[in-house]
CSV table of C-alpha atoms and ligand atoms in Angstrom, one decimal:
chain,number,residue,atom,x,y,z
A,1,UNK,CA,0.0,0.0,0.0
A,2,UNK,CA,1.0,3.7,-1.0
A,3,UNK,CA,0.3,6.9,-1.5
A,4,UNK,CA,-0.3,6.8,-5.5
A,5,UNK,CA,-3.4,4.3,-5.3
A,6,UNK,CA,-5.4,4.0,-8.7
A,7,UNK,CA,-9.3,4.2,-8.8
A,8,UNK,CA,-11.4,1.0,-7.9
A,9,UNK,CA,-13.3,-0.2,-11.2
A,10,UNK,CA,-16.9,0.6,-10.8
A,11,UNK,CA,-18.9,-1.8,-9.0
A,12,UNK,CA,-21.2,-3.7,-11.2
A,13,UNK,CA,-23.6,-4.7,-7.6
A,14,UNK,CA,-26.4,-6.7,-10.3
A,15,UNK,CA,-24.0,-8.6,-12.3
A,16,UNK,CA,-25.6,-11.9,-14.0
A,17,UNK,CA,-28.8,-10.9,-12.3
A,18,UNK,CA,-31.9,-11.1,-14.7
A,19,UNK,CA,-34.7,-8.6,-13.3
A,20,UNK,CA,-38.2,-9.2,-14.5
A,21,UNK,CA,-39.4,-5.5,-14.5
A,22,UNK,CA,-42.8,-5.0,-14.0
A,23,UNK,CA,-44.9,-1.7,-14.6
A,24,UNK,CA,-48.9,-1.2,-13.7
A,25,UNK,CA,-50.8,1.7,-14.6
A,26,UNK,CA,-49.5,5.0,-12.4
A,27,UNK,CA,-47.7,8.0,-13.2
A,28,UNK,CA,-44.8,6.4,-11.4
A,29,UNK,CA,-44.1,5.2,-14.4
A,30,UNK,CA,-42.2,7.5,-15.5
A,31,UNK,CA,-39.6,6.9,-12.7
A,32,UNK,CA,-39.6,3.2,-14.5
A,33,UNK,CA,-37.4,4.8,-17.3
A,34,UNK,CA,-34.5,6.0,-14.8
A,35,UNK,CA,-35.1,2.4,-12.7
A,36,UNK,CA,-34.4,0.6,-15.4
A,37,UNK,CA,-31.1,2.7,-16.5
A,38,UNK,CA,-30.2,2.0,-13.2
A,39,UNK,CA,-30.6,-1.7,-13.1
A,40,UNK,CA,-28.8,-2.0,-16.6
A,41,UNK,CA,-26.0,0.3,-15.4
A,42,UNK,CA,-25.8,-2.2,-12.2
A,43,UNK,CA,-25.1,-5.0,-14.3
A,44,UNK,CA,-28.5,-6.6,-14.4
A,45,UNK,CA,-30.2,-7.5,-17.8
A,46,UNK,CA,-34.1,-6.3,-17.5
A,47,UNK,CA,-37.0,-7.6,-19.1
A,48,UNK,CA,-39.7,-5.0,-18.9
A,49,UNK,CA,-43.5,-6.4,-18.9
A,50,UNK,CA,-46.1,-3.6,-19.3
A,51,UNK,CA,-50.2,-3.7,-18.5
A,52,UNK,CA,-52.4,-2.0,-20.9
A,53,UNK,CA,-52.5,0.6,-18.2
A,54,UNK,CA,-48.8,1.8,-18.0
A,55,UNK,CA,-49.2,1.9,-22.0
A,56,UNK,CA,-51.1,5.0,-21.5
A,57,UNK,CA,-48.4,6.7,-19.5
A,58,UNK,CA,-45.0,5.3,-21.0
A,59,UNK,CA,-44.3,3.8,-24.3
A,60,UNK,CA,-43.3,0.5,-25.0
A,61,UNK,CA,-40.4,2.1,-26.9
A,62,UNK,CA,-39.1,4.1,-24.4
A,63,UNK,CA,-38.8,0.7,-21.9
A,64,UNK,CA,-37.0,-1.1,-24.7
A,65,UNK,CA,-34.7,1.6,-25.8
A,66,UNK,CA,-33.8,1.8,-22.3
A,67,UNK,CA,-33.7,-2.1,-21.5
A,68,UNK,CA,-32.4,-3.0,-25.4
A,69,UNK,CA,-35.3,-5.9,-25.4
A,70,UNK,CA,-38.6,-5.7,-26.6
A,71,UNK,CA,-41.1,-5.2,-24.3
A,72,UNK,CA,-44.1,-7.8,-23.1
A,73,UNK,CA,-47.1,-6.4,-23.6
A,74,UNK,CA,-49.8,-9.7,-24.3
A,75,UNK,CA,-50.2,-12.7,-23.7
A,76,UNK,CA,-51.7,-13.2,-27.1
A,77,UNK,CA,-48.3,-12.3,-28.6
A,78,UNK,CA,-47.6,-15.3,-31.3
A,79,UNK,CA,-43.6,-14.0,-31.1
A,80,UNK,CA,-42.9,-16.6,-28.5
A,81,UNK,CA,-42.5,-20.2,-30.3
A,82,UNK,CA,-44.8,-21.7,-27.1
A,83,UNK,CA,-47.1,-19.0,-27.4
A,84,UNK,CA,-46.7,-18.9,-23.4
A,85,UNK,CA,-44.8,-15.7,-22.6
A,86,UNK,CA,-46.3,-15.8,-18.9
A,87,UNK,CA,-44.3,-19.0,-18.5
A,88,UNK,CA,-41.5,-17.8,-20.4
A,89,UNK,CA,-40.9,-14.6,-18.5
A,90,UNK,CA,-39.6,-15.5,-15.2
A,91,UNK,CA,-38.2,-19.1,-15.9
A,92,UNK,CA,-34.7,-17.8,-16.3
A,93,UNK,CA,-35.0,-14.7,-14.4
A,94,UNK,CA,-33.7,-13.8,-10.2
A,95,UNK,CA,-36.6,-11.5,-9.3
A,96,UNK,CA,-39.7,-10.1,-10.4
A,97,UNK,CA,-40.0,-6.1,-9.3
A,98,UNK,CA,-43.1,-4.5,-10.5
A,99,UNK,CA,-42.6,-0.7,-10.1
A,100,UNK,CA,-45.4,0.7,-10.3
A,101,UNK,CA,-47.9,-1.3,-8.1
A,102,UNK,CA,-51.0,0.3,-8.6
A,103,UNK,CA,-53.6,-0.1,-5.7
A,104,UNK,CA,-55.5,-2.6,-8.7
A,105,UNK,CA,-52.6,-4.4,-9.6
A,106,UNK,CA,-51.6,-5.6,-5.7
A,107,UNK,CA,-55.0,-6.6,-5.2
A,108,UNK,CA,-55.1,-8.7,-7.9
A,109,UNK,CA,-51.6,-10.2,-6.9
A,110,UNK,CA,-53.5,-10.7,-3.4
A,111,UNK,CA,-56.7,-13.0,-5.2
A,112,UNK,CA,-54.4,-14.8,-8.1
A,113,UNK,CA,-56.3,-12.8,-11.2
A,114,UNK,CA,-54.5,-13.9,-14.0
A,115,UNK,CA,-56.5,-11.9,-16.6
A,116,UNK,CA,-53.6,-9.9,-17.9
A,117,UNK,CA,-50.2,-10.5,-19.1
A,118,UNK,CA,-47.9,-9.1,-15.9
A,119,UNK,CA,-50.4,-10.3,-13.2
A,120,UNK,CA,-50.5,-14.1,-15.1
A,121,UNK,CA,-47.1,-14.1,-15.1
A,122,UNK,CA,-46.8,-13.1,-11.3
A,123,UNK,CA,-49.1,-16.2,-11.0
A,124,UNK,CA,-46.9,-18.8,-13.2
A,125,UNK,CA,-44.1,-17.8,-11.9
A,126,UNK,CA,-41.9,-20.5,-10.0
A,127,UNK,CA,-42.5,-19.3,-6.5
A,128,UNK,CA,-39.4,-20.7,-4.6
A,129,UNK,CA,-36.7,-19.2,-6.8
A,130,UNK,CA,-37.9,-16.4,-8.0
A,131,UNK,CA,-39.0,-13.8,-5.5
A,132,UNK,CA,-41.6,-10.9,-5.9
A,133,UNK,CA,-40.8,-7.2,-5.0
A,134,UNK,CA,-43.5,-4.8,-5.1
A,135,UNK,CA,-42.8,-0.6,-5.3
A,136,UNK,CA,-46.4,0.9,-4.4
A,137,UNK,CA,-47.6,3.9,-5.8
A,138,UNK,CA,-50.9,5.4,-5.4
A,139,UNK,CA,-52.8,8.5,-4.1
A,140,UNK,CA,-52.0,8.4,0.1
A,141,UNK,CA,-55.8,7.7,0.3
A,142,UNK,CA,-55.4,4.9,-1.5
A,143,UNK,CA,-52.9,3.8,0.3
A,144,UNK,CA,-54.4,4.3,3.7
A,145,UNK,CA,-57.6,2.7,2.6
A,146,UNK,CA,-58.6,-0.5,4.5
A,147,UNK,CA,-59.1,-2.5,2.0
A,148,UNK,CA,-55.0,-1.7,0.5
A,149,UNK,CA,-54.1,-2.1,4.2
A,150,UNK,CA,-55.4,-5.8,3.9
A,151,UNK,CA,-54.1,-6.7,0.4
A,152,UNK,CA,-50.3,-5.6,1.8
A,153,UNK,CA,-50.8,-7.6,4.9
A,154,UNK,CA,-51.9,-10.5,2.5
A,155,UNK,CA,-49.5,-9.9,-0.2
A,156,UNK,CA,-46.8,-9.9,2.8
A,157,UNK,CA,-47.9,-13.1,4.4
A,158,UNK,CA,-47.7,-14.6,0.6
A,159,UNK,CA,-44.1,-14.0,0.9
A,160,UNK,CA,-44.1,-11.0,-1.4
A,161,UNK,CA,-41.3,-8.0,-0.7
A,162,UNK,CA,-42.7,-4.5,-0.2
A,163,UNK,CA,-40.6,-1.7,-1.2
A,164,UNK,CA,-41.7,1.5,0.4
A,165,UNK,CA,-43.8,3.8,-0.5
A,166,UNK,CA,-42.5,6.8,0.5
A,167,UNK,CA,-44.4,10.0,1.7
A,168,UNK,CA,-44.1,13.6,0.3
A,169,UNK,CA,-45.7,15.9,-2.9
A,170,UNK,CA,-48.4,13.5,-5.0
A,171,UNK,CA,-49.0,14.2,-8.7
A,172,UNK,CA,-52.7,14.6,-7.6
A,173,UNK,CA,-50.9,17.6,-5.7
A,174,UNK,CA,-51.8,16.2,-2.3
A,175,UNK,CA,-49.0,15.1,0.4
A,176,UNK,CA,-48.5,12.0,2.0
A,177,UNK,CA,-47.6,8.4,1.9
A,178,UNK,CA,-47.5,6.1,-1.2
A,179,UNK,CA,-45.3,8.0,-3.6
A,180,UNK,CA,-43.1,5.4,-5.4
A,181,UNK,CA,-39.2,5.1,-4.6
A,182,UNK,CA,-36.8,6.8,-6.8
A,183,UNK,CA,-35.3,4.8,-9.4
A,184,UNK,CA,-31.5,4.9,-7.2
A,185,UNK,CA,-33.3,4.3,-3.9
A,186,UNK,CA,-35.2,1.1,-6.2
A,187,UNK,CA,-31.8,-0.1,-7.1
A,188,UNK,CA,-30.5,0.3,-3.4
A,189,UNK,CA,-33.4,-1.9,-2.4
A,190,UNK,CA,-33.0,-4.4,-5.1
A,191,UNK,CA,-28.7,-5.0,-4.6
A,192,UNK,CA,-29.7,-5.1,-1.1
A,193,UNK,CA,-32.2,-7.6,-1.5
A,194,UNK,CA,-29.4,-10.1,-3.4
A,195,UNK,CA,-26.9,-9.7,-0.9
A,196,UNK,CA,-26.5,-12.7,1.9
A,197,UNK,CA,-28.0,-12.2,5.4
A,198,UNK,CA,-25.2,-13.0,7.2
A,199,UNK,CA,-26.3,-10.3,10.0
A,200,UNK,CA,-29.7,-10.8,10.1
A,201,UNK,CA,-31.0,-10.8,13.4
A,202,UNK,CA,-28.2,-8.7,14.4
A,203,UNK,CA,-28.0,-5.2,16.0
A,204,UNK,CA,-24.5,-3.2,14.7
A,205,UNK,CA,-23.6,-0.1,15.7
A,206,UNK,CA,-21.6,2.3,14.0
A,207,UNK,CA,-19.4,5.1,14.4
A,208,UNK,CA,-18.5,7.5,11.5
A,209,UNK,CA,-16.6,10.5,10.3
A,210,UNK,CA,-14.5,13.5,12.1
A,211,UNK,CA,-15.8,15.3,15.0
A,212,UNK,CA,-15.5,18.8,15.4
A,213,UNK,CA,-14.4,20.4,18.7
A,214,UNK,CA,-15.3,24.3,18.6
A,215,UNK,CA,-12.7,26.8,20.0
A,216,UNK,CA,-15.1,30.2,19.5
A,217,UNK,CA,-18.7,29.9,17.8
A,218,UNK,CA,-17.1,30.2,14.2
A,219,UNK,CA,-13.8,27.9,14.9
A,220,UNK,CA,-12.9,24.6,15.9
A,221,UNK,CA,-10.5,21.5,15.7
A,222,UNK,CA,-11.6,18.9,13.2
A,223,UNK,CA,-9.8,16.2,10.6
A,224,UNK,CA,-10.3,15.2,7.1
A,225,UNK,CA,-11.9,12.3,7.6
A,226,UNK,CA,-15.3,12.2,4.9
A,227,UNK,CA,-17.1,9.4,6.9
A,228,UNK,CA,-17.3,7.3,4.0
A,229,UNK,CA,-15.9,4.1,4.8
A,230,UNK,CA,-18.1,3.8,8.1
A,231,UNK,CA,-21.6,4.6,6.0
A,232,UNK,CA,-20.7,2.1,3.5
A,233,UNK,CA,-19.9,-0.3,6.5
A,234,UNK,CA,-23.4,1.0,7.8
A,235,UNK,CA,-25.1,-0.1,4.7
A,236,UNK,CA,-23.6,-3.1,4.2
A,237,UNK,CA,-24.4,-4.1,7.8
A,238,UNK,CA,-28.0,-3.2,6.6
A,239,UNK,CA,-27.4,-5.2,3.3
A,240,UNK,CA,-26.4,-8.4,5.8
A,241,UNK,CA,-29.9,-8.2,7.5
A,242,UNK,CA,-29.1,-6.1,10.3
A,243,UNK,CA,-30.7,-3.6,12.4
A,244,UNK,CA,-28.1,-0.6,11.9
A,245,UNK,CA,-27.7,2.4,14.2
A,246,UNK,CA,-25.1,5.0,12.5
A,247,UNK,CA,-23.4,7.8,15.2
A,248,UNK,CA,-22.1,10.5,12.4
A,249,UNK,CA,-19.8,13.0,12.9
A,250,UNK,CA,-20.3,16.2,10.7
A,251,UNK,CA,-20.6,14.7,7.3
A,252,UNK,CA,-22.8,15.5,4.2
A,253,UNK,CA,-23.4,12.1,3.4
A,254,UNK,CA,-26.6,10.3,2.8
A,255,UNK,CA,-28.1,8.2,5.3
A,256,UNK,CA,-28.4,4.3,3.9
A,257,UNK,CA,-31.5,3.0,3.2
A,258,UNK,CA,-32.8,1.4,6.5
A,259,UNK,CA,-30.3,3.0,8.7
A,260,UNK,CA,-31.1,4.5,12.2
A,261,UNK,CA,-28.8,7.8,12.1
A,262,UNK,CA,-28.0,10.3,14.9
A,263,UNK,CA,-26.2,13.2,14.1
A,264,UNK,CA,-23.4,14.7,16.6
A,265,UNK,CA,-20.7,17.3,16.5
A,266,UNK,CA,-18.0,16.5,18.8
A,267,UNK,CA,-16.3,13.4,21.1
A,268,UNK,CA,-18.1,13.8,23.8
A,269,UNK,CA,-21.5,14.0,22.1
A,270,UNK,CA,-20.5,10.7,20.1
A,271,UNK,CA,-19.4,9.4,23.4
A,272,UNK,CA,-22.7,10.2,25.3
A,273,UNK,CA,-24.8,8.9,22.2
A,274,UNK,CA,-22.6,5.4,21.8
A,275,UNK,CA,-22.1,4.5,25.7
A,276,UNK,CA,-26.0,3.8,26.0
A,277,UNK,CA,-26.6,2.8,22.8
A,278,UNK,CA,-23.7,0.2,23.0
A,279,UNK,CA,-24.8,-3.0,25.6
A,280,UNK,CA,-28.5,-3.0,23.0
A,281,UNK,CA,-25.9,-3.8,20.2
A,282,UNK,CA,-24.1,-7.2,19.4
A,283,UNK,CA,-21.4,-5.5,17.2
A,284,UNK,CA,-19.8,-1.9,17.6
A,285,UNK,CA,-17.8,-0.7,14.7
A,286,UNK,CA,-15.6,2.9,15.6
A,287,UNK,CA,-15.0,3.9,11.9
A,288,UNK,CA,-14.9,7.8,13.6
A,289,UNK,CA,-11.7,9.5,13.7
A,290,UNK,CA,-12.5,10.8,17.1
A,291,UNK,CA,-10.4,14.4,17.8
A,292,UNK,CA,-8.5,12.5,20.9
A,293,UNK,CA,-8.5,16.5,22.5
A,294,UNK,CA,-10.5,19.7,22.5
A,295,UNK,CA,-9.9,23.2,23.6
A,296,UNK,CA,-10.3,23.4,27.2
A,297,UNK,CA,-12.2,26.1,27.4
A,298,UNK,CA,-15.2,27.2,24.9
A,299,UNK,CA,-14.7,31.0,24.0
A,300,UNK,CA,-18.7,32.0,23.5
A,301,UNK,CA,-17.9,35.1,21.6
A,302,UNK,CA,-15.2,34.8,18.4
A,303,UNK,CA,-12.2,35.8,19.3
A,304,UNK,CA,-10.6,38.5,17.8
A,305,UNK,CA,-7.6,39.9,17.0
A,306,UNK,CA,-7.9,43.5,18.4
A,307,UNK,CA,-4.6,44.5,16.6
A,308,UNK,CA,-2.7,42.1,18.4
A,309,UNK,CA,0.8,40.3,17.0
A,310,UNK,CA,0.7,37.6,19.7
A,311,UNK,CA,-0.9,34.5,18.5
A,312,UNK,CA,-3.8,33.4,21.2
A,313,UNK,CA,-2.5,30.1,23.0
A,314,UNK,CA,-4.9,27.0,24.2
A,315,UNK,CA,-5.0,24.6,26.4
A,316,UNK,CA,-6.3,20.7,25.3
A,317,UNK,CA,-8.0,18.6,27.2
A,318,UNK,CA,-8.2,14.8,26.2
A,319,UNK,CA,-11.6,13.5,24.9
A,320,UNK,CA,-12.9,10.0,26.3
A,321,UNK,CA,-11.8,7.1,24.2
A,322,UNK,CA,-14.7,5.9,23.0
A,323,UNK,CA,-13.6,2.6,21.3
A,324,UNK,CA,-11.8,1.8,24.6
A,325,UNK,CA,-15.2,2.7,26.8
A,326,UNK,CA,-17.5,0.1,25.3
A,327,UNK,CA,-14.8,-3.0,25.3
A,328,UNK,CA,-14.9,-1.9,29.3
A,329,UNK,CA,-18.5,-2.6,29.7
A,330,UNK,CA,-19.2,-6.0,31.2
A,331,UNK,CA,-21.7,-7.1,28.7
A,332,UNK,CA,-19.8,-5.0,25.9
A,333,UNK,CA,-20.6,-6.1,22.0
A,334,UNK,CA,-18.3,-7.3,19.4
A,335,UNK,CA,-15.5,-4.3,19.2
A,336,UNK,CA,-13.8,-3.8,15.7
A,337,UNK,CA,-11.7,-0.6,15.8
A,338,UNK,CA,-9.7,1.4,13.3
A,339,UNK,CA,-6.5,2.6,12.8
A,340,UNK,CA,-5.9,5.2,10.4
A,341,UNK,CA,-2.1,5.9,10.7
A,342,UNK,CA,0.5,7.8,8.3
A,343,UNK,CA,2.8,5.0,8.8
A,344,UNK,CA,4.2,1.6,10.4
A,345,UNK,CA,0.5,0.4,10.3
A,346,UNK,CA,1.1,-2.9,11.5
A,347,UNK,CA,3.0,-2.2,14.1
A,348,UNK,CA,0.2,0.9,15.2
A,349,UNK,CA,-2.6,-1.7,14.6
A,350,UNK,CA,-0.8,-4.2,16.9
A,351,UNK,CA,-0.8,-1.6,19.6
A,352,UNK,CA,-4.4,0.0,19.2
A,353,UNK,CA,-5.6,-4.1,19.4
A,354,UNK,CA,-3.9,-4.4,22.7
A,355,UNK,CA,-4.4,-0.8,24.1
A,356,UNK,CA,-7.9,-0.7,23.8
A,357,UNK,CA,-8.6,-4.5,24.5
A,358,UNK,CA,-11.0,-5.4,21.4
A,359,UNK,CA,-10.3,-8.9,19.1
A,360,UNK,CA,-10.3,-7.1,15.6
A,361,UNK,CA,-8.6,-3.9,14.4
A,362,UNK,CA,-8.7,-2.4,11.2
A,363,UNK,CA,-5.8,-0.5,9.1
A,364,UNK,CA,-5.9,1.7,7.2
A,365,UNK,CA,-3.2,4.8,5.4
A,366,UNK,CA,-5.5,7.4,6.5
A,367,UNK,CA,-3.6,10.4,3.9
A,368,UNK,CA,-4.6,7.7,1.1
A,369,UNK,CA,-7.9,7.1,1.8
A,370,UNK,CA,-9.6,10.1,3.1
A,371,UNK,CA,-12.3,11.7,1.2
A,372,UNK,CA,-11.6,8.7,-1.0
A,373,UNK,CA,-14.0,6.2,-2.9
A,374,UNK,CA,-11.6,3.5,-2.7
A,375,UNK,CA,-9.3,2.1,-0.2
A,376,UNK,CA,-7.4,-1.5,1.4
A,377,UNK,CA,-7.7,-2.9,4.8
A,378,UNK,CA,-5.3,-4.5,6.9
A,379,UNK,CA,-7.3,-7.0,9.2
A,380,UNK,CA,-5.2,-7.6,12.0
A,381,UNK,CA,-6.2,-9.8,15.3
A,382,UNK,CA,-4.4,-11.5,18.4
A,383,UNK,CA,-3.6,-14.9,15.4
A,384,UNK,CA,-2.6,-12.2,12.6
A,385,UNK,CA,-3.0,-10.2,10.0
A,386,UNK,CA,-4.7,-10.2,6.2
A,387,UNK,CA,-4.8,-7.5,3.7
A,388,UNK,CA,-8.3,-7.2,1.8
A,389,UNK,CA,-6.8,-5.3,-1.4
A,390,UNK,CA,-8.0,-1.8,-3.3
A,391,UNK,CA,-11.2,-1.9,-3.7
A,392,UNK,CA,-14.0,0.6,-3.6
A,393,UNK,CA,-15.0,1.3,0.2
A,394,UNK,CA,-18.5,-0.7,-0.2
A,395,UNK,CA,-17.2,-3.9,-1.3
A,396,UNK,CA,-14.0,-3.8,1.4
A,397,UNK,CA,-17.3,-2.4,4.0
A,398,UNK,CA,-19.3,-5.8,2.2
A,399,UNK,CA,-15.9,-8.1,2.6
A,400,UNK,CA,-15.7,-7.0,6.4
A,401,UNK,CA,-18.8,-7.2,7.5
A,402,UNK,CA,-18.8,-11.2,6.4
A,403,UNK,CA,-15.9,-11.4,8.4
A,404,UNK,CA,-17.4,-10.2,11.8
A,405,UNK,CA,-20.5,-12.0,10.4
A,406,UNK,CA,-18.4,-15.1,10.7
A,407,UNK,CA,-16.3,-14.1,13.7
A,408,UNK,CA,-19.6,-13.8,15.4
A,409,UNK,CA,-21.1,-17.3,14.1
A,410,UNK,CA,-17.5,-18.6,15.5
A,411,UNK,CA,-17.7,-17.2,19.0
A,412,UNK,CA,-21.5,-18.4,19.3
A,413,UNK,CA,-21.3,-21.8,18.3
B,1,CTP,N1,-11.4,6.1,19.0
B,1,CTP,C1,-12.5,6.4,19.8
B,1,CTP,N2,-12.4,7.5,20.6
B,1,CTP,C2,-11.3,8.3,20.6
B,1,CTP,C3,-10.2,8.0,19.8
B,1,CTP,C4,-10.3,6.9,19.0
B,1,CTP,O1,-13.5,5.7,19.8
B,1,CTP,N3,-11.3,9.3,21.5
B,1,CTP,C5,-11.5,4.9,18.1
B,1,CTP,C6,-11.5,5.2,16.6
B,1,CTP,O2,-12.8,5.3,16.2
B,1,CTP,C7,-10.8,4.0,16.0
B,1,CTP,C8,-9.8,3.6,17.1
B,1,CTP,O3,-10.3,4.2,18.3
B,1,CTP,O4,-11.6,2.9,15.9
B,1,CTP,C9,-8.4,4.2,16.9
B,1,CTP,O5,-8.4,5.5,16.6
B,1,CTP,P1,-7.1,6.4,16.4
B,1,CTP,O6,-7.4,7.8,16.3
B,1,CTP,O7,-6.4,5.7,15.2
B,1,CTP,O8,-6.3,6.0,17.7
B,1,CTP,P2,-5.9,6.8,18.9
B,1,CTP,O9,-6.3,5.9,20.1
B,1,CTP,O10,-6.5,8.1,18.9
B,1,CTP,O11,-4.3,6.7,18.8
B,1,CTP,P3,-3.3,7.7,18.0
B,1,CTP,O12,-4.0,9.0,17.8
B,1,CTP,O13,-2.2,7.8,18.9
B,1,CTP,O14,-3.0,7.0,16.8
């Protein structure tokens, strides 16, 4: 590992997987467009099916610019040699998503209709290997109504995946819940959905970015950290089936789908938020690079420099260790720490492991990964160490979370 890293090749998250995609009749479907861009741009190959009703608000030709197959419209079309496209359809394919599900469309999923292509196929379709996803989209009355409230329960209990709705501005100009997913947060949901559950039934708990100790109310002590590496470790936590709290620093980041997030500014803010948080957790992951001290006294007004040569002078005060406090707790979770160092990474990592009493430290050239996509890992534990090489920070974050995952099956069995 150096400084002069090159960039990770993009991650291709859907690779091999053959997506089924679905659209009923909603003005969601416009979103379907970008959601399939996505999807190919992920790697998958997508096989759009349209109802008569999404005809009337997308064309056919637009889905199979966009998904370079033609599109599925009947199931009275002679192309297929069987003349059985609603067999056809899924046999080969990983998932079924239909995005939009219209408030019609789920309730005929819920009583088997069968009287349209897309909702026969949903029928035909071999039940134990390929899985349903459903992306709602509907006026929020609608989607309050009793009788929706039912068909989701229903389609749930069926074994079908619900994805969202989310709540905001309607086309029909009112606000609420049952606006359909984004086309990104769609294709979050969907690599999700393929990766292995190694966590599920887990709680993690995550620590990420700088924090920021103010000197005056416009100044402060802070560190280049961008938080990156411990959001993607808090997403692919979430990926693995866990329940994911995320204790951020000041980042601009977006939260992961599914992640419980609390804000904070400085150490001891992380610290008060963590400690409490930490004996509910099975795993605690310190991805923050924690300012280890912080102005000893706060000046409330800005100080100024009135004219004055002489540089103002402060005194530090040491922050808590954080990492260090929750391996002390008697019933303390599973502790992985980081080491970002400039140097002699190893030999720091060897010392952090043993300092602050946890089984699993991570390494990592801090100068050549902050603010980075990418990065490598040095694994390092009380047996050894192992290097997981340059990669992008989700699939190292995706590499180490199967590791504790596994770690964690070891110690419990
Ligand atoms: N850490 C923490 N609280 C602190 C300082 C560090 O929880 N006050 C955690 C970090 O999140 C990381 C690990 O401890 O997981 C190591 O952090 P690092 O800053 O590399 O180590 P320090 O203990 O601060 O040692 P040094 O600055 O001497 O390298």
């Amino acid at each position: 590992m150096d400084g002069a890293v090159s960039e990770a090749a993009p991650r291709l998250d859907l690779a091999g997987k053959h997506i089924v995609l679905g659209l009923s009749g909603g003005i969601a479907c416009y979103k379907a467009a970008d959601l399939t861009r996505e999807l190919v741009k992920a790697g998958a190959s997508v096989q759009v099916v349209m109802t008569e009703a999404a005809e009337h608000f997308i064309t056919p030709v637009t889905m199979q610019a966009l998904s370079n197959r033609s599109v599925a419209t009947s199931q009275w079309d002679a192309r297929e040699p069987n003349n059985m496209a609603h067999i056809n359809l899924t046999r080969g394919a990983d998932a079924v998503l239909v995005a939009p599900a219209s408030a019609d469309f789920l309730a005929k999923l819920v009583h088997g209709r069968a009287d349209d292509l897309l909702s026969l196929m949903c029928l035909a379709r071999p039940i134990e290997r390929c899985p349903l996803l459903v992306a709602p989209a509907m006026n929020r009355e609608m989607w309050a109504h009793p009788a929706t409230r039912r068909n989701l329960a229903q389609l749930r209990a069926d074994g079908t995946t619900i994805l969202g709705p989310d709540a905001g501005d309607q086309a029909c100009g009112e606000i609420g819940d049952g606006r359909m997913l984004e086309a990104v947060e769609l294709l979050e949901e969907m690599v999700a959905f393929f990766q292995p559950k190694a966590l599920r039934g887990k709680r993690v708990l995550v620590t990420a970015g700088p924090t920021f100790e103010p000197i005056d109310p416009v100044r402060g002590i802070t560190n280049l950290s961008s938080g990156k590496m411990g959001f993607a470790i808090a997403r692919a936590a979430q990926e693995a089936g866990a329940e994911v709290t995320l204790v951020a620093g000041p980042v601009h980041l977006p939260t992961p789908r599914g992640v419980q997030r609390i804000d904070v500014r400085t150490a001891q803010q992380m610290h008060d938020a963590v400690l409490p948080a930490a004996r509910r957790h099975d795993v605690f992951v310190a991805t923050a690079a924690v300012a280890d001290w912080r102005p000893a006294t706060l000046s409330d007004q800005k100080i100024k420099k009135n004219g004055s040569k002489i540089a103002p002078t402060f005194e530090l005060t040491e922050n808590p260790d954080i990492l260090a406090a929750v391996a002390r707790l008697p019933d303390r979770p599973y502790c992985v720490g980081f080491a970002a160092e400039s140097h002699d990474l190893l030999k720091h990592a060897r010392d952090k492991l043993e300092r602050k009493n946890v089984p699993l430290i991570v390494g990592n050239l801090g100068p050549a990964t902050f603010g980075r996509d990418d990065n490598a890992l040095m694994l390092v534990d009380a047996r050894g160490h192992r290097q997981l090489p340059q990669a992008d920070k989700l699939t190292l974050a995706r590499q180490l979370v199967a590791e504790i995952a596994s770690r964690l099956s070891t110690a419990s069995a």
